[in-house]
Short mmCIF file of C-alpha atoms in Angstrom, two decimals:
data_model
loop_
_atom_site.label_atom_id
_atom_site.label_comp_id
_atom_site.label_asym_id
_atom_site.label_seq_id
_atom_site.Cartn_x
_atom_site.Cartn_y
_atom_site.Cartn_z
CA UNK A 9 -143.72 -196.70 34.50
CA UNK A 10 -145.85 -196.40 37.60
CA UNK A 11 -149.76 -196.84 37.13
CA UNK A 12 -151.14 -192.89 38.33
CA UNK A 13 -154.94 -194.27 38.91
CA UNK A 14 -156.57 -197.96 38.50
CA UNK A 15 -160.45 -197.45 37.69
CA UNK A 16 -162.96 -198.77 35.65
CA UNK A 17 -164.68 -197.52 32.45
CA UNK A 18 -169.06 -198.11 32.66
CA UNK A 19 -170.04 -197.83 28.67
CA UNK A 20 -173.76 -198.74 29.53
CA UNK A 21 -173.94 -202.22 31.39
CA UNK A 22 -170.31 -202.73 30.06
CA UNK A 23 -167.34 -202.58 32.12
CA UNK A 24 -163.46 -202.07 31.27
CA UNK A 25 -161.11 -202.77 33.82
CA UNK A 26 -158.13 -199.84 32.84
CA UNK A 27 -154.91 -198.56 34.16
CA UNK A 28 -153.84 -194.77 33.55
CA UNK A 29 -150.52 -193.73 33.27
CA UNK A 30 -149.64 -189.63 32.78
CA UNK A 31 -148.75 -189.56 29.18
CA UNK A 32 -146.51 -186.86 30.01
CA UNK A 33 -143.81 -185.52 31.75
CA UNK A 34 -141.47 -182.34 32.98
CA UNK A 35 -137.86 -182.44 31.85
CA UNK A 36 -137.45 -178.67 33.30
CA UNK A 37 -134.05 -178.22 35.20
CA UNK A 38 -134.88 -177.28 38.93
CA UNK A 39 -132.65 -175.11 40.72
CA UNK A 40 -132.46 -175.50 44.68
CA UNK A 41 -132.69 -172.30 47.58
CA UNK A 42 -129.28 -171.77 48.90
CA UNK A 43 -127.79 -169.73 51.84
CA UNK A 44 -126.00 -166.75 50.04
CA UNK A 45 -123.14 -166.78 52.35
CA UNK A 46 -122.04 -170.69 52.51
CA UNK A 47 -124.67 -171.84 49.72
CA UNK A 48 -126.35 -174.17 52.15
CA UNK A 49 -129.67 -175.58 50.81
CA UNK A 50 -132.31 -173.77 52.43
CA UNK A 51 -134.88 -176.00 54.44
CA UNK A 52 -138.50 -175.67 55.12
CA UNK A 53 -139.91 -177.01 58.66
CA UNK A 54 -143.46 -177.30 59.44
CA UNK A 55 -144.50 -176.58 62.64
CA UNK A 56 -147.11 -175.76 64.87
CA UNK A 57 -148.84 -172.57 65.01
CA UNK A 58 -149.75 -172.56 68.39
CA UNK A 59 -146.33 -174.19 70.12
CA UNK A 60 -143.72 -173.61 67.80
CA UNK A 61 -143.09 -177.27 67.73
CA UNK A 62 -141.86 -179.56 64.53
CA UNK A 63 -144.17 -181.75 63.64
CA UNK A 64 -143.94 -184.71 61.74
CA UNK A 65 -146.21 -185.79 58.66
CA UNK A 66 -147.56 -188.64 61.11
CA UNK A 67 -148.93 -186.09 63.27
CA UNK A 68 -150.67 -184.00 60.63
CA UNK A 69 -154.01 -184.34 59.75
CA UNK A 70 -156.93 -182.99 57.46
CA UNK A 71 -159.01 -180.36 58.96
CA UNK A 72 -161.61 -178.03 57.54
CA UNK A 73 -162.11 -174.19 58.62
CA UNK A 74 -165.94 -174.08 59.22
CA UNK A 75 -165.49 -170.84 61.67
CA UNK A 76 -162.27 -168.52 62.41
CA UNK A 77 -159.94 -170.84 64.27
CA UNK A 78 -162.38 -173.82 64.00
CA UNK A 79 -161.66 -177.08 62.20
CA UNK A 80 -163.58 -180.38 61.80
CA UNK A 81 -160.76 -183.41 61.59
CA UNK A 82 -161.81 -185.15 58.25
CA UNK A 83 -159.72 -188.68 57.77
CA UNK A 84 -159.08 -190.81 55.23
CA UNK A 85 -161.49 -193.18 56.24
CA UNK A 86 -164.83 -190.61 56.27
CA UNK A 87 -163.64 -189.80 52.82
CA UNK A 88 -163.83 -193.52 51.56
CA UNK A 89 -167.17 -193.70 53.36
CA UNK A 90 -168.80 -191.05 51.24
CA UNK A 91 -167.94 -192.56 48.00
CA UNK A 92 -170.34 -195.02 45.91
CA UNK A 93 -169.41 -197.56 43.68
CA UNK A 94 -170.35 -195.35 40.68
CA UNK A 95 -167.25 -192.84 42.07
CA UNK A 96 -164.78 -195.71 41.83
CA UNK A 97 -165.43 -196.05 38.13
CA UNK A 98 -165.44 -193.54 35.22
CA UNK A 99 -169.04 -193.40 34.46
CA UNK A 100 -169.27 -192.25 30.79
CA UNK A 101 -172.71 -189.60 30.56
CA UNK A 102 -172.63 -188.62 27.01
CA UNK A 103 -170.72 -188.83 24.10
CA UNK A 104 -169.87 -185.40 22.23
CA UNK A 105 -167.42 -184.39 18.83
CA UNK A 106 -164.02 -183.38 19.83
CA UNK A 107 -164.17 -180.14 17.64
CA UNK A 108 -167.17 -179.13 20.42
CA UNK A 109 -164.75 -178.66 23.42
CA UNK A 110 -162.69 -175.85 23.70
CA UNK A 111 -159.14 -176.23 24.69
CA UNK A 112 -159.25 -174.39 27.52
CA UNK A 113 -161.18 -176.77 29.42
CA UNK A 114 -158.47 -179.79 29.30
CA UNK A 115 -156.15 -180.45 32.26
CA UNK A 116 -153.89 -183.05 32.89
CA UNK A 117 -153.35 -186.54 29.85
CA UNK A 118 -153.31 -189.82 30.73
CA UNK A 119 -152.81 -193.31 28.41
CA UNK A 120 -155.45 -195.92 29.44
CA UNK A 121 -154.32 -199.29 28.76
CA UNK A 122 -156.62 -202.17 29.60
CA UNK A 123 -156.28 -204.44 32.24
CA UNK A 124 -156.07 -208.32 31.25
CA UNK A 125 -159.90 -209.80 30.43
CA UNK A 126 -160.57 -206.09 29.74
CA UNK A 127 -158.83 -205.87 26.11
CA UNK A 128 -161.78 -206.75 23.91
CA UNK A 129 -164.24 -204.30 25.38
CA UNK A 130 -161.77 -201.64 25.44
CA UNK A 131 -160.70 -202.34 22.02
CA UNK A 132 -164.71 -202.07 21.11
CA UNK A 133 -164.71 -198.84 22.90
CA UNK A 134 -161.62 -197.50 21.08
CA UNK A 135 -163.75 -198.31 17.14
CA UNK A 136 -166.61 -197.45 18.17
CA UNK A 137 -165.28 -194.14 19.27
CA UNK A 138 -162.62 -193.96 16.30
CA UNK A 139 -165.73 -194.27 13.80
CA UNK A 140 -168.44 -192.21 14.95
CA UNK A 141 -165.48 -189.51 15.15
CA UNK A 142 -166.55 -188.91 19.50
CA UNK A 143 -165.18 -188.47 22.82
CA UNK A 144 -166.58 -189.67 25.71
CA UNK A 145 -167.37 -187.65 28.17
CA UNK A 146 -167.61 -189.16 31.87
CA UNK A 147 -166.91 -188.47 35.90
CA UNK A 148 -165.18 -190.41 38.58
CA UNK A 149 -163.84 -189.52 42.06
CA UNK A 150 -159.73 -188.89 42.16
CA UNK A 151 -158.27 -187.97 45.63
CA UNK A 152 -160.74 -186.05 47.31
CA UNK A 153 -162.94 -184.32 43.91
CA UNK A 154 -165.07 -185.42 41.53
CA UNK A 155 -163.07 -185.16 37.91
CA UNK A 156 -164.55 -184.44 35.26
CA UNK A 157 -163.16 -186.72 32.12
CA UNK A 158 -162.63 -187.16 28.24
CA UNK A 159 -162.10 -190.28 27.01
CA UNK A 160 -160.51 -189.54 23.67
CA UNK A 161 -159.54 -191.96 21.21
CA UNK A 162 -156.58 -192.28 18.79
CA UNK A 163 -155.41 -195.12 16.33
CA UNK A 164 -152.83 -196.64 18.96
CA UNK A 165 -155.50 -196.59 22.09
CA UNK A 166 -157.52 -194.34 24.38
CA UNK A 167 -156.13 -191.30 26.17
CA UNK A 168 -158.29 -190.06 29.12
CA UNK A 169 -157.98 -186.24 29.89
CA UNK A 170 -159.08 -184.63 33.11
CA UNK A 171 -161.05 -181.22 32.18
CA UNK A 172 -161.81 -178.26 34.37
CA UNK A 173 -165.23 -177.61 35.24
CA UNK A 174 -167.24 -174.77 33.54
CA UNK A 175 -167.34 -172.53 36.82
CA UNK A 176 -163.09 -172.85 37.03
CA UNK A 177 -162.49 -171.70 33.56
CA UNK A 178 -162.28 -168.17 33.68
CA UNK A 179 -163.73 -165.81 31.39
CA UNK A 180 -162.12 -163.43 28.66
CA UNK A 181 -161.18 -160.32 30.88
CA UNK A 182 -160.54 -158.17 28.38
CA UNK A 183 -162.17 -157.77 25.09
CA UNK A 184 -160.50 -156.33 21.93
CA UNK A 185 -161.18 -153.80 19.58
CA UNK A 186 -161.18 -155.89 15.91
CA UNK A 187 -160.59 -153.29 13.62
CA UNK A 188 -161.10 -153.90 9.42
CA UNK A 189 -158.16 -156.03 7.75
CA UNK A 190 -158.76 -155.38 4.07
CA UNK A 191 -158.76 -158.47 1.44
CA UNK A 192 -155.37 -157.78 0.16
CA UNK A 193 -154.19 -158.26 4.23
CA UNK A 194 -156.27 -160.89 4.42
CA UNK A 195 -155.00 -163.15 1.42
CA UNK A 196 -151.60 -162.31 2.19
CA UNK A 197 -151.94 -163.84 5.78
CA UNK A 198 -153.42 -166.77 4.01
CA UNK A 199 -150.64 -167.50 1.66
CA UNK A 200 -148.03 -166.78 4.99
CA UNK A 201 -149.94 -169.48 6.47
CA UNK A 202 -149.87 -172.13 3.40
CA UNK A 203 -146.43 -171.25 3.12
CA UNK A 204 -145.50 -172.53 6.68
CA UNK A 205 -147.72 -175.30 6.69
CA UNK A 206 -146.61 -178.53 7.56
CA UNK A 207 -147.55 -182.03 8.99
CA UNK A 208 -147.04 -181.57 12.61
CA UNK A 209 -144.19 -183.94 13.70
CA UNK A 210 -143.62 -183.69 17.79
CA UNK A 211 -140.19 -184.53 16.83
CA UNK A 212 -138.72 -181.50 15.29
CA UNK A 213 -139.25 -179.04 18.58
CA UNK A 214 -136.96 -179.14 20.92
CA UNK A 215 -136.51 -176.40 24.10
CA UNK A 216 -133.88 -174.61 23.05
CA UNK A 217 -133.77 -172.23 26.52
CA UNK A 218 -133.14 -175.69 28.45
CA UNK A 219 -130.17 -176.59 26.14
CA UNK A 220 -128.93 -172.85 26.42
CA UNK A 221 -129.49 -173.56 29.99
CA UNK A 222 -127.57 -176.31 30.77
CA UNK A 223 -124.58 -175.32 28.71
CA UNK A 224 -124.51 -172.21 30.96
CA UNK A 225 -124.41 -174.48 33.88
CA UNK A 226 -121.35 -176.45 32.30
CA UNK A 227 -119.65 -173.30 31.59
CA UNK A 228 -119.89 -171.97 35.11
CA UNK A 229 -118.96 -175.33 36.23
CA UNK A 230 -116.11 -175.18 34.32
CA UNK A 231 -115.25 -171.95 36.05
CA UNK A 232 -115.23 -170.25 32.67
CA UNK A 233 -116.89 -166.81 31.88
CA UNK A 234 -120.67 -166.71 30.42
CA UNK A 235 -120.32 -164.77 27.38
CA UNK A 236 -123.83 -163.06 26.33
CA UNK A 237 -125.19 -164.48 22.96
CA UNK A 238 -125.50 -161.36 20.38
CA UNK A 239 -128.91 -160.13 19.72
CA UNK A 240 -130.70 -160.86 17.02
CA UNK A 241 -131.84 -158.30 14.32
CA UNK A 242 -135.19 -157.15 13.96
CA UNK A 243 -136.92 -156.04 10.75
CA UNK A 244 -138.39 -152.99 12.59
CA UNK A 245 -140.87 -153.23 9.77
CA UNK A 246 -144.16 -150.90 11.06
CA UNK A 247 -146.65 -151.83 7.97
CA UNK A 248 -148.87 -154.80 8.21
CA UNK A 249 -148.45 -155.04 4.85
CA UNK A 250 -144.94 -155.06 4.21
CA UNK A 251 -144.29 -157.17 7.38
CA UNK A 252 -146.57 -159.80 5.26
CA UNK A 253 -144.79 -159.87 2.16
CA UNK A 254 -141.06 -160.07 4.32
CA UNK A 255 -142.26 -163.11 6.36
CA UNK A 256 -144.04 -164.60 3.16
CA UNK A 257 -139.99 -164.10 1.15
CA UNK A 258 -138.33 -165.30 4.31
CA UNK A 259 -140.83 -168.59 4.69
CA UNK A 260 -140.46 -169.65 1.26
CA UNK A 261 -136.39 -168.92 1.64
CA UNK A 262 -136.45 -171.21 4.18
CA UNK A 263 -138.97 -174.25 3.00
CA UNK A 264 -136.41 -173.72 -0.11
CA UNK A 265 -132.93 -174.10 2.12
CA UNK A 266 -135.00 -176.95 3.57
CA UNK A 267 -136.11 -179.00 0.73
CA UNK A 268 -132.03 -178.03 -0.71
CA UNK A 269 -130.89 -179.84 2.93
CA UNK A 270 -133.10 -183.02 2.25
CA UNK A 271 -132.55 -183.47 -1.42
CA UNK A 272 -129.00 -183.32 -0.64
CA UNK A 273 -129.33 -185.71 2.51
CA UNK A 274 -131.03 -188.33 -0.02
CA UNK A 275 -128.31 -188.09 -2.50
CA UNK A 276 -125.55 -188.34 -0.45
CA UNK A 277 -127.72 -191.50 0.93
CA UNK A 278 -127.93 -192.73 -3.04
CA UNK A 279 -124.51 -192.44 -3.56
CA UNK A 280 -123.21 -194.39 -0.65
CA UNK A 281 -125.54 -197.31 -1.49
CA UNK A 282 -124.57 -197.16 -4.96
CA UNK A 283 -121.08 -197.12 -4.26
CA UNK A 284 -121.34 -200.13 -1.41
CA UNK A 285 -123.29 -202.00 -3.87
CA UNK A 286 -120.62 -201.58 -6.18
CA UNK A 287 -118.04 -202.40 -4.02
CA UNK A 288 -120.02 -205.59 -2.76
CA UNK A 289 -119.86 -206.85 -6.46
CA UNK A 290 -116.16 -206.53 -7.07
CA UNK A 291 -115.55 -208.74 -3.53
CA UNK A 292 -118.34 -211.01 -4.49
CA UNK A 293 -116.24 -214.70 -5.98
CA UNK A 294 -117.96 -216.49 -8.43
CA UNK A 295 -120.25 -219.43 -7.00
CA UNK A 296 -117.67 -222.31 -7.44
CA UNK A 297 -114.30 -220.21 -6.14
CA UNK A 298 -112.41 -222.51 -4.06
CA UNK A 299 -113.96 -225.70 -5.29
CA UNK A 300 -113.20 -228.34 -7.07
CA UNK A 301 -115.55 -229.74 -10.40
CA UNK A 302 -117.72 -231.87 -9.00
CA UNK A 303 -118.57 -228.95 -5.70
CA UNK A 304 -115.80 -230.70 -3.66
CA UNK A 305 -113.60 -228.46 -1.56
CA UNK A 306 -110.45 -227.43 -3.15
CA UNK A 307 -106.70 -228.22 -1.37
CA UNK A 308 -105.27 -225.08 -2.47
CA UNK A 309 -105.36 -224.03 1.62
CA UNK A 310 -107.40 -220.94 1.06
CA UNK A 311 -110.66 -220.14 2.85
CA UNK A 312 -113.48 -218.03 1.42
CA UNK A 313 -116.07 -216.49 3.61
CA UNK A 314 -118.97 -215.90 1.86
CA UNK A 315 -121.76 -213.57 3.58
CA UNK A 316 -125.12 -215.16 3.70
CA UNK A 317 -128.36 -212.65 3.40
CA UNK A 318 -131.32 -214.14 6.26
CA UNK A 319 -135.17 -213.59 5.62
CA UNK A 320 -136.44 -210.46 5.56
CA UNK A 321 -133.31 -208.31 5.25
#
């Protein structure tokens, strides 16, 4: 995996030599622009505004409107030139509680691993963080902005999330009218939600419209016909309340065929250990099978193999 950013952590007069990797990833299928009459791919040139010329990414530079049709060139190098030493590092300001930060204000998540001489300090970091129950909450310089950071941490290491700043986070547009839900709604929800609660396990989601997706594009590959899946029936149920108590019957129906499904799954698991174990014993020979008194081979001709158990299995 490629290393997205090499920077430093500052914790006080402390420093942590780190590496950040994205900790995640898009597994989206792309589809490509093609030319309706010979599907051609469809390509993109850049060229110049004023002379119609191509022009090649080594002839394309930064510039900055300042008036109409007026640019200052800004290079790589005045960049670099601008930055301090406290802008190559992720300076940590405060520390807050995670519960404090609203969602809406994290970006992009990285996995900071330290780099070697850094472990012990980054490890501190990590427990110290872990059991005051904080994030961090720093700033360093990526590409050509100042990010603002979260250093959160977790039992296996440190993830490091950029965050949007408070003037890009947009505010609620539209409010909403919140009329009364009585008590009897209101318990009702609650035991919906008990019902369906679980410990969350990344695991058991999958996308299901990519899987639909790619069959499609295996059937048309095939050059067979795409046959449109049948739509699913809706309750059509209009009160709250009886929508409640048909979700709260279908959620327990199903946390019932569940537990059915895994009770059966560790049976069937049961059964075939009891019945190898069984079978083990009836192939097992006696200790001295094949040998003589005395532990000497026998001369009968016949060979036993005899299966030997190693440590720790």
């Amino acid at each position: 995996m490629a290393v997205a950013h090499k920077t430093v952590i500052s914790f006080g007069l402390v420093a942590i030599p780190i590496s950040l990797y994205t900790a995640t990833q898009d597994n989206d299928i792309r589809f490509n622009q093609l030319h309706k009459d010979d599907h051609e791919r469809i390509r993109y040139k850049k060229t110049c505004g004023h002379c119609g010329k191509e022009v090649s990414g080594n002839d394309i530079v930064k510039g900055y409107q300042y008036d109409p049709d007026h640019y200052v060139i800004i290079t790589e190098e005045d960049l670099e030139k601008i930055k301090t030493e406290k802008d190559k590092s992720i300076h940590i300001m405060h520390f807050a509680q995670l519960n404090q930060i609203s969602p809406v204000y994290y970006d992009k998540c990285y996995q900071a691993v330290p780099e070697p001489g850094g472990e012990k300090a980054f490890e501190l970091l990590r427990k110290a963080l872990m059991d005051e129950q904080k994030i961090a909450i720093g700033k360093t310089v990526m590409g050509s902005r100042e990010t603002l950071l979260a250093i959160i941490p977790r039992e296996d290491g440190i993830l490091v999330s950029t965050m949007f700043y408070e003037d890009e986070v947009k505010e609620l547009q539209k409010a909403y009218n919140r009329p009364e839900v009585s008590e009897q709604e209101l318990d009702m929800a609650k035991m919906l939600i008990r019902s369906m609660d679980s410990p969350f396990d990344p695991s058991a989601y999958k996308d299901e419209y990519q899987v639909r997706l790619k069959e499609l594009i295996e059937t048309k590959i095939a050059g067979k016909e795409v046959v449109a899946r049948e739509p699913e029936a809706s309750g059509n149920i209009v009160n709250l309340m009886d929508a409640l108590k048909a979700s709260l019957e279908q959620a327990r129906k199903d946390k019932g065929s569940a537990a059915a499904g895994e009770q059966d799954t560790a049976g069937s698991r049961k059964s075939k250990s009891r019945s190898a174990g069984s079978t083990a014993a009836k192939k097992e020979p006696p200790d001295n099978e094949g040998m003589e008194a005395g532990g000497q081979p026998s001369d009968t001709g016949t060979k036993t193999t005899r299966t030997r158990k190693t440590k720790g299995a």
